[in-house]
Amino acid sequence: DEAGLEAHFEATIAHKDRIEPRDWMPEKYRRTLVRQIAQHAHSEIIGMQPEGNWISRAPSLRRKAILLAKVQDEAGHGLYLYSATETLGVTRTELTERLISGAQKYSSIFNYPTLSYADVGTIGWLVDGAAICNQVPLCRTSFGPYGRAMIRICKEESFHQRQGYELLMTMMRGTDEQRAMVQESVDRFWWPSLMMFGPPDEASPNTAQSMAWGIKTHTNDELRRRFVDMTVPQAEALGVTLPDPDLAWNEERQAHDFGEVDWDEFWKVVGGDGPCNAQRVAHRKKAWDDGAWVREAATAFARKQEETADH
Ligand code: FAQ
């Protein structure tokens, strides 16, 4: 009966065991997962655009090969995460339509433009760095397919982070112009990277329930603080300044103090009014529309194969 199933679900969560697709789960748990995993998948797919912008202009064959591999990895992560979402009873077509209509979100960070080649390095260092900080704990999330997907994705994100840092390190060893280009890029991406962790805890409607269900294991602010502590020494090693006058080591807390994120900007970008929101969604819609004939042909071919197999 329903009460027994619910008790079993609660016990599984309490033991930190995993919920699998065939297990009974509360409808709100299922909906929360579809929301979070689909948004995560959409972020990977939309996230191909800012860096994809530089593939044709990479400064060397080696840099181009690295960038191509990274952007392809992001496509793979997106497809992997759509598959995890499909185990909850939605199709990829429905999810893509919800992205294009604006019913579902994707990470705010991908609504900022990539204005210089240094942005490729900064995205790897800061954006993938923030992604790792947020996603390593998700390897132990309560829903099996999501947690297992995160393990592989985090390994690839580590490579992405290192390639970005190495790119910036190379530019910092270059000319004054190159160093200035890195600093200017870090100035633009620092605050938006902090926004990736979501609103402050007191303004995060989903955190409490998601933590009770073991979907999230840390709050948004906890992970944001962890990211700042992790990144400051990396910035020092690189020789760049993080654009926050309030950033300082707090001896007593053994952690960094830092300034307040511009939450008005965050909500504006999340609400669809960031620098590139319209462009990102329009680009995705065009690719989806242009690909309709491929999906139709593949479906017709699969149907024909089935019919032939019957005879
Ligand atoms: N952008 O109550 P909360 C990557 C929304 S990494 C846009 O705190 P929650 C790798 C939130 O959805 C990026 N919207 O929500 C890569 C909710 O709205 P809703 C993807 C945001 O879910 C690197 C509302 O605000 N990573 O792609 C954002 O408990 C380089 C209230 O917020 C993930 O998705 C935001 N930044 O916590 C690819 C990680 N923050 O849905 C290419 C998995 C919040 O009720 C290149 N997701 N919102 O309408 C999570 O960990 C969580 O969903 C959070 C938000 C922490 C993002």
PDB file of N, CA and C in Angstrom, residues 67 113 133 167 172 178 187 192 289 299:
ATOM      1  N   LEU A  67      39.812  22.504 -27.793  1.00  0.00           N
ATOM      2  CA  LEU A  67      38.510  23.155 -27.652  1.00  0.00           C
ATOM      3  C   LEU A  67      37.400  22.310 -28.275  1.00  0.00           C
ATOM      4  N   PRO A 113      28.436  36.868 -22.956  1.00  0.00           N
ATOM      5  CA  PRO A 113      29.162  36.667 -24.212  1.00  0.00           C
ATOM      6  C   PRO A 113      30.634  36.283 -23.994  1.00  0.00           C
ATOM      7  N   CYS A 133      32.804  22.006  -8.272  1.00  0.00           N
ATOM      8  CA  CYS A 133      32.484  22.237  -6.861  1.00  0.00           C
ATOM      9  C   CYS A 133      31.037  21.838  -6.555  1.00  0.00           C
ATOM     10  N   LEU A 167      45.725  27.120 -20.259  1.00  0.00           N
ATOM     11  CA  LEU A 167      45.632  28.145 -21.313  1.00  0.00           C
ATOM     12  C   LEU A 167      45.947  29.535 -20.719  1.00  0.00           C
ATOM     13  N   MET A 172      49.550  34.185 -19.457  1.00  0.00           N
ATOM     14  CA  MET A 172      50.185  35.018 -18.420  1.00  0.00           C
ATOM     15  C   MET A 172      51.704  35.039 -18.570  1.00  0.00           C
ATOM     16  N   GLN A 178      48.629  40.128 -23.610  1.00  0.00           N
ATOM     17  CA  GLN A 178      47.976  38.859 -23.269  1.00  0.00           C
ATOM     18  C   GLN A 178      47.570  38.834 -21.794  1.00  0.00           C
ATOM     19  N   ASP A 187      37.795  39.617 -14.907  1.00  0.00           N
ATOM     20  CA  ASP A 187      36.938  40.677 -14.359  1.00  0.00           C
ATOM     21  C   ASP A 187      35.475  40.465 -14.765  1.00  0.00           C
ATOM     22  N   PRO A 192      29.615  36.450 -12.330  1.00  0.00           N
ATOM     23  CA  PRO A 192      28.678  35.471 -12.895  1.00  0.00           C
ATOM     24  C   PRO A 192      28.999  34.021 -12.470  1.00  0.00           C
ATOM     25  N   ASP A 289      14.883  23.007 -35.102  1.00  0.00           N
ATOM     26  CA  ASP A 289      14.011  23.052 -36.284  1.00  0.00           C
ATOM     27  C   ASP A 289      14.735  22.490 -37.509  1.00  0.00           C
ATOM     28  N   THR A 299      13.339   8.082 -37.663  1.00  0.00           N
ATOM     29  CA  THR A 299      12.163   7.378 -37.160  1.00  0.00           C
ATOM     30  C   THR A 299      11.572   6.491 -38.261  1.00  0.00           C
TER      31      THR A 299
END
